[in-house]
Short mmCIF file of C-alpha atoms in Angstrom, two decimals:
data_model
loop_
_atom_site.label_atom_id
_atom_site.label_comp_id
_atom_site.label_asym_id
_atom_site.label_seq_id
_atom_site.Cartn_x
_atom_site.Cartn_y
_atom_site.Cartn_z
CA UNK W 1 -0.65 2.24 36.65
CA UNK W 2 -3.38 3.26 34.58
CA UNK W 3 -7.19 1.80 35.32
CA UNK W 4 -7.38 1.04 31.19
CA UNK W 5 -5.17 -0.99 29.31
CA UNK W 6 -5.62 -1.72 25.88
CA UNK W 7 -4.82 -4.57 23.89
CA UNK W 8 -2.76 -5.07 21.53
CA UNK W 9 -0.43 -2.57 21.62
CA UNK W 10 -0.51 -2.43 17.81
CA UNK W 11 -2.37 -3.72 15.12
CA UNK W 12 -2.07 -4.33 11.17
CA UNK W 13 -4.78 -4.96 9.19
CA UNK W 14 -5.84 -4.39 5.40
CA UNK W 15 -8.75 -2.40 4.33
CA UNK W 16 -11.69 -4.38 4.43
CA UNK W 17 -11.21 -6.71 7.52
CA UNK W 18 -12.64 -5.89 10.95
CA UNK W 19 -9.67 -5.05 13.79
CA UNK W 20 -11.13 -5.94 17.52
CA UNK W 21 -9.90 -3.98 20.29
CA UNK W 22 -10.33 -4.84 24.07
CA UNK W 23 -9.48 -2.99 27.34
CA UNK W 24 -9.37 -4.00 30.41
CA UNK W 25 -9.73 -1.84 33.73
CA UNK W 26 -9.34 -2.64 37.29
CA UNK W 27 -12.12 -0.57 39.28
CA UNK W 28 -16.03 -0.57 38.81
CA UNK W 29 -16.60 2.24 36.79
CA UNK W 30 -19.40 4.15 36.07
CA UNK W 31 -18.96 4.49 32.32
CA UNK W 32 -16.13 3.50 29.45
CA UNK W 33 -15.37 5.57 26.70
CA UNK W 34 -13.55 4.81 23.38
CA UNK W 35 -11.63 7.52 21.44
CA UNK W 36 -9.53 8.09 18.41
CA UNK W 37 -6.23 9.91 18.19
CA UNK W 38 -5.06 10.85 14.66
CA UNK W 39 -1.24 11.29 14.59
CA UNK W 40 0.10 14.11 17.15
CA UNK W 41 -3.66 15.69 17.18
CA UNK W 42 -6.45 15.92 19.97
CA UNK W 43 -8.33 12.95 20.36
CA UNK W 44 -12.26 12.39 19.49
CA UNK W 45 -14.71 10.87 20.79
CA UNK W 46 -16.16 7.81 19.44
CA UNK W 47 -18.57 5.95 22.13
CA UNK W 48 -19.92 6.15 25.94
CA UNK W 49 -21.05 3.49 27.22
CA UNK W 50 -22.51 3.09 30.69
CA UNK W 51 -22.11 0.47 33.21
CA UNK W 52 -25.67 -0.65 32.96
CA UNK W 53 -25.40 -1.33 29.12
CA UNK W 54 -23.87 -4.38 27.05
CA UNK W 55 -23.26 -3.03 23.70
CA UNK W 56 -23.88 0.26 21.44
CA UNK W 57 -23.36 0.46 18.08
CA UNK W 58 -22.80 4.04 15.88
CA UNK W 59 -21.84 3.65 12.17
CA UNK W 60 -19.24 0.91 11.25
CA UNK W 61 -17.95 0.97 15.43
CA UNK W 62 -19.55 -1.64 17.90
CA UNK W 63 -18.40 -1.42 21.57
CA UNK W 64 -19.12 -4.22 23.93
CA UNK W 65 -18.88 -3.90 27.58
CA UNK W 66 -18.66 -7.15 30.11
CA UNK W 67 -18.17 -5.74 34.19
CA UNK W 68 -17.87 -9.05 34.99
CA UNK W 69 -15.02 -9.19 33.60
CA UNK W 70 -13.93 -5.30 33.68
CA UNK W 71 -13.69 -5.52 29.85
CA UNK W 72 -15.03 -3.70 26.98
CA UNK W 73 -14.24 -4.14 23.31
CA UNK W 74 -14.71 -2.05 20.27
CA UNK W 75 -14.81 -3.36 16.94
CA UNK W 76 -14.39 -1.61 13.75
CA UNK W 77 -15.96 -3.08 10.86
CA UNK W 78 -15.00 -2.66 7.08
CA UNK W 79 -11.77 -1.09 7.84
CA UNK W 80 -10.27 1.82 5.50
CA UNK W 81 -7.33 3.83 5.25
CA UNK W 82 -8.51 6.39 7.02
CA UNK W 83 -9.36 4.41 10.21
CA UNK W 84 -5.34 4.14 11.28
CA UNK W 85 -5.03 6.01 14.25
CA UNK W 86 -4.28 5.01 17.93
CA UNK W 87 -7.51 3.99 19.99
CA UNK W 88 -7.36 5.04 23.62
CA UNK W 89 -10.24 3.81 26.28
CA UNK W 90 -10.80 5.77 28.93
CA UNK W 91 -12.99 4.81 32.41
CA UNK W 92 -14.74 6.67 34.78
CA UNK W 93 -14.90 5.10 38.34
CA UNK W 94 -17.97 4.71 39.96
CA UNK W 95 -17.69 7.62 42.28
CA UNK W 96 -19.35 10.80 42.21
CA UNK W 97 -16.17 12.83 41.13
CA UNK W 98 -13.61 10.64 40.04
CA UNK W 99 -11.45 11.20 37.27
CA UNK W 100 -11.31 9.68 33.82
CA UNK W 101 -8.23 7.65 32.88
CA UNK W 102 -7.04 6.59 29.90
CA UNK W 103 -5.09 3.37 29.06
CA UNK W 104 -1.97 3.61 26.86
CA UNK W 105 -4.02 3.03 23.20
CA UNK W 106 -3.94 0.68 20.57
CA UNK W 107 -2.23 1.54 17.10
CA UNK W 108 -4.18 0.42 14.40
CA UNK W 109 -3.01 0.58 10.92
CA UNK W 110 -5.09 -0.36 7.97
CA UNK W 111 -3.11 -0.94 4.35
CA UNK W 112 -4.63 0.35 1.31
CA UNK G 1 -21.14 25.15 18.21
CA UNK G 2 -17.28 25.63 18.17
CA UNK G 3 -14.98 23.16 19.66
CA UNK G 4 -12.29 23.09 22.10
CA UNK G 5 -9.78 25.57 20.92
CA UNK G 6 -6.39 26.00 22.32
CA UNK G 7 -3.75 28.43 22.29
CA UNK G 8 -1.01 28.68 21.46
CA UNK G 9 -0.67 25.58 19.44
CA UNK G 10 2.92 25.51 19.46
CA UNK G 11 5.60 26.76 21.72
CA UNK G 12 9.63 26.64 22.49
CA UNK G 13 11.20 27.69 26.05
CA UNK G 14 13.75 26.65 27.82
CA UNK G 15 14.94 25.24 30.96
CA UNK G 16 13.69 27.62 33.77
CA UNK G 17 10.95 29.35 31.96
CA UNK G 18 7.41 29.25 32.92
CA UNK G 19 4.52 28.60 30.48
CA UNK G 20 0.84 29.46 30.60
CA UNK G 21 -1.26 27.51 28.67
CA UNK G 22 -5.06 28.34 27.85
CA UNK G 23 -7.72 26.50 26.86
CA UNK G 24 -11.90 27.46 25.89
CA UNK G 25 -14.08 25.05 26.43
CA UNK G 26 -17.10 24.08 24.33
CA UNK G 27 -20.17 26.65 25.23
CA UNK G 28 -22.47 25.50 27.87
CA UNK G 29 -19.31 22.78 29.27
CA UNK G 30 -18.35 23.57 32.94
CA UNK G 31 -16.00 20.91 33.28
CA UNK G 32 -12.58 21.47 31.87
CA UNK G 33 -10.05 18.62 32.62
CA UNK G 34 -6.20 18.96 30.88
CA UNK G 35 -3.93 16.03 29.82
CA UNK G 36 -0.11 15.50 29.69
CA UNK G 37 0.60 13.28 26.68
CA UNK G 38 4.31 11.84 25.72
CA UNK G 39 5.63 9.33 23.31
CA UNK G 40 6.92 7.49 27.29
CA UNK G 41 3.98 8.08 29.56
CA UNK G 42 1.01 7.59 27.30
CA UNK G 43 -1.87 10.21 28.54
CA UNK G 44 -1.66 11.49 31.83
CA UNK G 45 -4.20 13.16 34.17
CA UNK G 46 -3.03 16.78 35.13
CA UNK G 47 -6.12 18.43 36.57
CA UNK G 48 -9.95 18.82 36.11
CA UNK G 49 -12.26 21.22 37.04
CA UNK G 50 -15.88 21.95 37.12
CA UNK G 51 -17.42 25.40 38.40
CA UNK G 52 -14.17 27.08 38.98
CA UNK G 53 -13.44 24.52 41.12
CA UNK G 54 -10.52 21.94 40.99
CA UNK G 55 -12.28 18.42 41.47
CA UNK G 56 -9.24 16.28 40.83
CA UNK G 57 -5.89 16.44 40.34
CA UNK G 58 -3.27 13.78 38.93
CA UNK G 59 0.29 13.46 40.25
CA UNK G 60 2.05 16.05 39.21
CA UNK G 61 4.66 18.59 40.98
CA UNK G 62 3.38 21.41 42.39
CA UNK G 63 4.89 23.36 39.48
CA UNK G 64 1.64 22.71 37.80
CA UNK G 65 -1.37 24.03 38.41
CA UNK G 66 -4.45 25.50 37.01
CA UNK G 67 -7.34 27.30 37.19
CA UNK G 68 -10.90 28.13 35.90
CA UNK G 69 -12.57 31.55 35.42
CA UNK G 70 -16.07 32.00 35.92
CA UNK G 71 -16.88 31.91 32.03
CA UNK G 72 -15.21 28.13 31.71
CA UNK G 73 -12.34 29.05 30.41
CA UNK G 74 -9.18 27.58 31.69
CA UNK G 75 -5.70 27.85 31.85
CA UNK G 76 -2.49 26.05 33.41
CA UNK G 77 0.85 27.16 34.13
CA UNK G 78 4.17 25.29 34.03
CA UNK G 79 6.45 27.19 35.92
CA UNK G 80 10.54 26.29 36.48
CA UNK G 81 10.74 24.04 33.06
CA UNK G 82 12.84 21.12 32.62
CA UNK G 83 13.41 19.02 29.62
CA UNK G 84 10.92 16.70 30.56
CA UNK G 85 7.76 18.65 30.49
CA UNK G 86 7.84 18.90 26.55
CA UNK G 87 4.82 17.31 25.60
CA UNK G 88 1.46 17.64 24.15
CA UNK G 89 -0.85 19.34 26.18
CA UNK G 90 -4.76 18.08 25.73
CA UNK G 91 -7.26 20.20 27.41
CA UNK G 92 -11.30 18.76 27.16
CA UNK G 93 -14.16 19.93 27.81
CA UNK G 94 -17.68 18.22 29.18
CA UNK G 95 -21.10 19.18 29.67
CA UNK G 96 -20.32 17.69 33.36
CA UNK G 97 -17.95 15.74 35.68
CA UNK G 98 -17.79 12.03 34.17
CA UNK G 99 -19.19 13.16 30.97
CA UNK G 100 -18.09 12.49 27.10
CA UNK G 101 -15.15 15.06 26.50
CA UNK G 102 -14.08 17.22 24.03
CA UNK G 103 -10.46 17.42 23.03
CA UNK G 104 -8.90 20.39 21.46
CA UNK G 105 -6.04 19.94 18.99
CA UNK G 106 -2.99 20.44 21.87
CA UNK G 107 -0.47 22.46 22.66
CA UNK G 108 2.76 21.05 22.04
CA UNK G 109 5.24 22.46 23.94
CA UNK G 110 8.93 22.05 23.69
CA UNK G 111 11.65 22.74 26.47
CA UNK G 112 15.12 23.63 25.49
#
């Protein structure tokens, strides 16, 4: 199974409202990254965050991270059209050369 | 600085063909990891590799495999296709193992 899962599956929001997405993973990790995945294109990167940190911030994203709990969040404030897209976190384990994995994403869709 | 790029983007075979994939990485990145990704199985881990060197390697058949030339470039071949393999095919690129990566736009391949 994968070491991310996301949650929810899917999401519906309209344009203006935040939309709060978690993931949980199973191993310690090393670091957690968030990325975005427009319909059937390559995904980009929105946030790193290391094991060592709570929460970063860039722009309208905030991503919280809790290894206590092997969680992390990402919240997108002020929501617009052009934020639907699937959200995908991905983990790296806290080994020298471990992989990344990715959990199975989050569709978000935000109405006009 | 140029991105990922891909080629080709898009591509039809059929059962029994092989396919060779290629992928440049961002200039400077040594690590060059690739990703299976389909509508059933989310994102999945092929292979990724750093220095010419595989470092990991997901659980695939042995009908795929990969490799790295000494200027970072990459490539991966499919061979004996079956239906199953169509997918999109993500390769990314980091500065190093564990890193923030890069995605180009995919290959999406199709088997007939």
């Amino acid at each position: 199974s994968q070491q991310g899962e996301e949650d929810p599956q899917a999401l519906s929001i309209q344009e203006g409202e935040n939309a709060t997405m978690n993931c949980s993973y199973k191993t310690s990790i090393n670091n957690l990254q968030w990325y975005r995945q427009n319909s059937g294109r390559g995904l980009v990167h929105l946030i790193l965050i290391r094991s060592n940190e709570r929460e970063k911030h860039s722009g309208r994203l905030r991503v919280t991270l809790d290894t206590s709990k092997k969680s992390s969040s990402l919240l997108i404030t002020a929501s617009r059209a052009a934020d639907t897209a699937s959200y995908f976190c991905a983990t790296s384990p806290n080994t020298n050369a471990g992989k990344s994995t990715f959990g199975d994403g989050t569709t978000l869709t935000v109405k006009p | 600085k140029a991105g990922v790029t891909q080629t080709p983007r898009y591509l039809i075979k059929t059962r029994g063909q092989q396919v060779t994939l290629s992928c440049s990485p961002i200039s400077g990145h040594r690590s060059v990891s690739w990703y299976q990704q389909t509508p059933g199985q989310g994102l999945q881990f092929l292979f990724e590799y750093f220095s010419e060197t595989q470092r990991n390697k997901g659980n695939f058949p042995g009908r795929f495999s990969g490799r790295q030339f000494s200027n970072s470039r990459s490539e991966m071949n499919v061979s004996t296709l079956e239906l199953g393999d169509s997918a999109l095919y993500l390769c990314a690129s980091s500065l190093a193992l564990q890193e923030t990566q890069y995605f180009g736009p995919g290959t999406r391949l199709l088997v007939l």
